[in-house]
PDB file of C-alpha atoms in Angstrom:
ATOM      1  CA  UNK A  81      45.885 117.624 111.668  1.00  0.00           C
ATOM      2  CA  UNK A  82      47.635 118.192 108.239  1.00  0.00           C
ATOM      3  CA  UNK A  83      48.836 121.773 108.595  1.00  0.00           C
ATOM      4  CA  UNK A  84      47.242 123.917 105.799  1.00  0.00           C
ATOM      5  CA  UNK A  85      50.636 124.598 103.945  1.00  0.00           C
ATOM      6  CA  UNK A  86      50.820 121.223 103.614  1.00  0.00           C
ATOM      7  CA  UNK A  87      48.005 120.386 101.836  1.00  0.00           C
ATOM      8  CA  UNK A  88      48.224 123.275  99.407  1.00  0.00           C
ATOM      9  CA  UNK A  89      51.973 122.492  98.191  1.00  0.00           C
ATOM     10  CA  UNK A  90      50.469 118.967  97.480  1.00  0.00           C
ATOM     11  CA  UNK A  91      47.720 120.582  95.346  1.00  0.00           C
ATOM     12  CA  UNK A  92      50.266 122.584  93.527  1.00  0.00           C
ATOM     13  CA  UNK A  93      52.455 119.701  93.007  1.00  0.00           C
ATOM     14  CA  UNK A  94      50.027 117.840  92.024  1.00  0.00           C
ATOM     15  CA  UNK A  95      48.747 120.485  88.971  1.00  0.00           C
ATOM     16  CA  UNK A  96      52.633 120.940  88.109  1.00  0.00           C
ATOM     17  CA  UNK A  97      53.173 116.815  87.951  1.00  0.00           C
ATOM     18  CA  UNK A  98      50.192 115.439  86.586  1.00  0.00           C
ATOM     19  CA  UNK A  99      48.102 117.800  85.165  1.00  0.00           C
ATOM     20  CA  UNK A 100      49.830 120.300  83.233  1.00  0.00           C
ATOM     21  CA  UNK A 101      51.288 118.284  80.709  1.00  0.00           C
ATOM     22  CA  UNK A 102      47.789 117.042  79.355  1.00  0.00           C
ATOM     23  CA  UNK A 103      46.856 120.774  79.216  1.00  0.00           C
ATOM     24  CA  UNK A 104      47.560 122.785  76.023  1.00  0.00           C
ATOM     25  CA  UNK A 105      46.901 126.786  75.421  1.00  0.00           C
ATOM     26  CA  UNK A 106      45.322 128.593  77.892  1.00  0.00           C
ATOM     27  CA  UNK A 107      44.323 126.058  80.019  1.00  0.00           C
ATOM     28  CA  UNK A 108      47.843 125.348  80.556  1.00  0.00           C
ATOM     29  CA  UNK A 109      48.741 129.119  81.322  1.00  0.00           C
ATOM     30  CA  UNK A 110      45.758 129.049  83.256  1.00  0.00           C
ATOM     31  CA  UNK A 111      46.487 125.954  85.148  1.00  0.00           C
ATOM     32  CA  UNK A 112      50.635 127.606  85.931  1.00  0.00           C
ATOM     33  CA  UNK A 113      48.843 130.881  87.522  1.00  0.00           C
ATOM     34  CA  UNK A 114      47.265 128.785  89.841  1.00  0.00           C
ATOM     35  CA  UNK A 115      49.844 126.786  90.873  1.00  0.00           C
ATOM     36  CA  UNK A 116      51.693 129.924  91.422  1.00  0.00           C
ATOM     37  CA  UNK A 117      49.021 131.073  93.546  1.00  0.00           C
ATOM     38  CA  UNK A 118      49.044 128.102  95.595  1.00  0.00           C
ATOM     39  CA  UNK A 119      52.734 128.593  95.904  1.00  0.00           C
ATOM     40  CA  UNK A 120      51.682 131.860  97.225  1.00  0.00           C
ATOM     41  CA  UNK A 121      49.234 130.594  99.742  1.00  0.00           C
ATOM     42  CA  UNK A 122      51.488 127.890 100.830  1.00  0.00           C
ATOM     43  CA  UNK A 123      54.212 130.194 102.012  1.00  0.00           C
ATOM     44  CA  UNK A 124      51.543 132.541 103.576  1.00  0.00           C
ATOM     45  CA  UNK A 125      50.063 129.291 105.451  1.00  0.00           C
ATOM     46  CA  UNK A 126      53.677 128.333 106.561  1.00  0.00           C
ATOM     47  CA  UNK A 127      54.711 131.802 107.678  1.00  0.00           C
ATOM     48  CA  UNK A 128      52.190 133.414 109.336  1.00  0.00           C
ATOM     49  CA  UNK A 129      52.850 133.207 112.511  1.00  0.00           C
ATOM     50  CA  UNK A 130      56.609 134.786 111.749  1.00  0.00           C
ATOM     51  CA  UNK A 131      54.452 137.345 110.472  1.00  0.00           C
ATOM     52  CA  UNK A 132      52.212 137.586 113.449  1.00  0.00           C
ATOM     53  CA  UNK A 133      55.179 137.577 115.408  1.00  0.00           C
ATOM     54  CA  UNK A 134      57.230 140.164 113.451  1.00  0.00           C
ATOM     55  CA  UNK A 135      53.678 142.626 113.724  1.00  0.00           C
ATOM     56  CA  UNK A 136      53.069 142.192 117.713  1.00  0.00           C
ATOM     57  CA  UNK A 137      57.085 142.762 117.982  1.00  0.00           C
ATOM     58  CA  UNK A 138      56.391 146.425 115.597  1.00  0.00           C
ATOM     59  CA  UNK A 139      53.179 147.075 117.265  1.00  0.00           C
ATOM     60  CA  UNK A 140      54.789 147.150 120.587  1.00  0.00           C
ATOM     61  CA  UNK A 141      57.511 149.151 119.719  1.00  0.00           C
ATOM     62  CA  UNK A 142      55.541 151.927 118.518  1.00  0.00           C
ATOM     63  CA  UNK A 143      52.475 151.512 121.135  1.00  0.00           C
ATOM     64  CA  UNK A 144      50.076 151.050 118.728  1.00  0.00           C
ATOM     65  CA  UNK A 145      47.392 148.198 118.623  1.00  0.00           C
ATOM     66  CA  UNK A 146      48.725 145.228 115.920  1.00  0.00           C
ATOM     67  CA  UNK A 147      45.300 144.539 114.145  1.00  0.00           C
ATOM     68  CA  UNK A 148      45.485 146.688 111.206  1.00  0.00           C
ATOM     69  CA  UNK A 149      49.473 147.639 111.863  1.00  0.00           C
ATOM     70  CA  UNK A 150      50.215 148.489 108.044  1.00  0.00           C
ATOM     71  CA  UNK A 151      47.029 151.170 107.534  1.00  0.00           C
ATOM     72  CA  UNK A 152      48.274 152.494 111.244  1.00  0.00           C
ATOM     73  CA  UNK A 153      51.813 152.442 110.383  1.00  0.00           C
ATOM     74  CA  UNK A 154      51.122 154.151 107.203  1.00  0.00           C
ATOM     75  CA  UNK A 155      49.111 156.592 108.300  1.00  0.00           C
ATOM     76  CA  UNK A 156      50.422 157.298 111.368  1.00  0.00           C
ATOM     77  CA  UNK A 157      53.807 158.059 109.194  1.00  0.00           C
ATOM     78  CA  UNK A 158      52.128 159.846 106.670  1.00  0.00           C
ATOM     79  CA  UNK A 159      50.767 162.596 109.532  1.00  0.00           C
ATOM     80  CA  UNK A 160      53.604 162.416 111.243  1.00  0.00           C
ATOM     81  CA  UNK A 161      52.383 160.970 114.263  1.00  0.00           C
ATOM     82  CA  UNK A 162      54.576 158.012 114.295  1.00  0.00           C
ATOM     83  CA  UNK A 163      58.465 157.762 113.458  1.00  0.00           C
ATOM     84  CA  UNK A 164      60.533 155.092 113.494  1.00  0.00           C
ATOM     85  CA  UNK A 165      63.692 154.256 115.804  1.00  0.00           C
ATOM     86  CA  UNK A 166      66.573 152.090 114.583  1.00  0.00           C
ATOM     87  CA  UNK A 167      64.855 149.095 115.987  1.00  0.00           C
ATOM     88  CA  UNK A 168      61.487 149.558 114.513  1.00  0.00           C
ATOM     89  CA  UNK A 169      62.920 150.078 111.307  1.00  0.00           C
ATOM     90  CA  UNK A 170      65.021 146.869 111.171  1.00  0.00           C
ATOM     91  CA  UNK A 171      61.421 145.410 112.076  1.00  0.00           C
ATOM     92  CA  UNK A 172      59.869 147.132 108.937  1.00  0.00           C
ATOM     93  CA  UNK A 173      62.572 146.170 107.074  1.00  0.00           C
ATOM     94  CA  UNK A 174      61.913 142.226 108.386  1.00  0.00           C
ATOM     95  CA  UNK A 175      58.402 142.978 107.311  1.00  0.00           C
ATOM     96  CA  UNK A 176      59.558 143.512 103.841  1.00  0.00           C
ATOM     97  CA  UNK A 177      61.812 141.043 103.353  1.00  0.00           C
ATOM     98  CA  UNK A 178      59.575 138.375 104.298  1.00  0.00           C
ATOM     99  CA  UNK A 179      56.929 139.674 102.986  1.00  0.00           C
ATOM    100  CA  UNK A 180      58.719 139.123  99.697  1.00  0.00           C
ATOM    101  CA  UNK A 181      60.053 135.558 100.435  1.00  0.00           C
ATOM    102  CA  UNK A 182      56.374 135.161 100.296  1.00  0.00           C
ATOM    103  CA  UNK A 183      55.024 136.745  97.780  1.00  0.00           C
ATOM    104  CA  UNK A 184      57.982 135.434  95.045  1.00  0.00           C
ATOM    105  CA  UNK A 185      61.695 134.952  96.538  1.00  0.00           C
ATOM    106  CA  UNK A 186      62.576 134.448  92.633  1.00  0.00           C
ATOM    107  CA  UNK A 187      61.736 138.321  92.357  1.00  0.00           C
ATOM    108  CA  UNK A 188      64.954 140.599  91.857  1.00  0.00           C
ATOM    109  CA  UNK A 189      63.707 143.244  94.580  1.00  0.00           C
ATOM    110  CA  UNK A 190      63.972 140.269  96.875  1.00  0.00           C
ATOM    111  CA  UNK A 191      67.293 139.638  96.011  1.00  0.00           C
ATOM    112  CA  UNK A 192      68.008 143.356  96.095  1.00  0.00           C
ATOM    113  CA  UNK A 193      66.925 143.308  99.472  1.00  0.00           C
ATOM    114  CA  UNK A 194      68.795 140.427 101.143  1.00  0.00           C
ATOM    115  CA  UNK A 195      71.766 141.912  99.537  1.00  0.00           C
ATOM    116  CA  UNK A 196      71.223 145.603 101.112  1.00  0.00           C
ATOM    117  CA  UNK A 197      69.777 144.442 104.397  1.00  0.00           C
ATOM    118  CA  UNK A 198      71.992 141.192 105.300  1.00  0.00           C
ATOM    119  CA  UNK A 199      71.481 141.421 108.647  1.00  0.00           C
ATOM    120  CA  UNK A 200      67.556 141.611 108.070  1.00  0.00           C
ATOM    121  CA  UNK A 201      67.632 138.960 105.617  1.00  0.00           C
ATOM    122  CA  UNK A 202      69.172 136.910 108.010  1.00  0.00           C
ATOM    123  CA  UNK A 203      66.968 137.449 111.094  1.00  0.00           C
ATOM    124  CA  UNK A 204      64.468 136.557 108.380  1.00  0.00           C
ATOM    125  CA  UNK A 205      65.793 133.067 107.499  1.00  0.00           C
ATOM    126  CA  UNK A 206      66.162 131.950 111.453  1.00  0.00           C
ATOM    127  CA  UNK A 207      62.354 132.646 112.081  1.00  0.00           C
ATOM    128  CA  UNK A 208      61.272 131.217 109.000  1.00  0.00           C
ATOM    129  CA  UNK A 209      63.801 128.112 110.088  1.00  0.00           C
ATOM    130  CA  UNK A 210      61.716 128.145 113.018  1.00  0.00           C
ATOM    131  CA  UNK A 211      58.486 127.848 111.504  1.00  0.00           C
ATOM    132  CA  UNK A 212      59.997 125.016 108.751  1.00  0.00           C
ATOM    133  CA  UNK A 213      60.706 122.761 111.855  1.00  0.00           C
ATOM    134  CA  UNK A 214      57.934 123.388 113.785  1.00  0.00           C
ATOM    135  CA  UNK A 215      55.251 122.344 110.792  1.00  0.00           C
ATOM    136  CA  UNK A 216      53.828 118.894 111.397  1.00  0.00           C
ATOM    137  CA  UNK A 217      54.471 116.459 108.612  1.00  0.00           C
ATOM    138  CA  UNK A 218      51.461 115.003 107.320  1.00  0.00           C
ATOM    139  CA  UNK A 219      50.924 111.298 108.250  1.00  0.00           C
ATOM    140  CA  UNK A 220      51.022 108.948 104.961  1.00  0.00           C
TER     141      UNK A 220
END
């Protein structure tokens, strides 16, 4: 089976290479937002299990359940029922930083990020490595 990040990149390159230069105005604006957002989606598609994985690790750590970690994390900080060791914070940290390489690694708080946290940002490119070779390439 053609792994969903695959087929969404070749929608998106397929707007980008044939479509948008016919398109004029808004349609064309229209047409680059949702290539972006199919950029967006591809990434997700493509990383989430490093994000699954990154989740169960922070979960664990803090002996809390992983489905809905962010609201529990949150909250759980907020009342100050949770706090965060050294190693739960690097995973917090990983959290962020990849959550940015999804959302849009041109953004400068990505950058930012890598360059504060190179240790994160580097735990962050091996798993996404990972999940680059482990992606099935679609059959032509």
């Amino acid at each position: 089976m053609t792994p969903a990040s695959t087929l969404l990149k070749a929608l998106a390159d397929y707007l980008r290479e044939h479509v948008q230069d016919v398109l004029e105005g808004y349609t064309a604006y229209q047409n680059r937002v949702a290539i972006n957002l199919l950029a967006v989606l591809e990434r997700e598609a493509r990383y989430a299990g490093v994000k699954r994985a990154l989740d169960e690790q922070l979960a664990s750590s803090l002996g809390i359940p992983a489905n809905g970690l962010s609201v529990r994390l949150a909250r759980g900080l907020r009342d100050g029922e949770l706090s965060l060791d050294s190693a739960s914070l690097e995973l917090v940290r990983q959290q962020a930083v990849l959550a940015l390489a999804i959302d849009n690694p041109r953004y400068s708080g990505y950058r930012q990020a890598r360059q504060r946290w190179p240790q994160v940002a580097a735990a962050v490119d091996a798993a996404m490595g990972e999940a680059d070779e482990t992606e099935e390439l679609p059959g032509l």
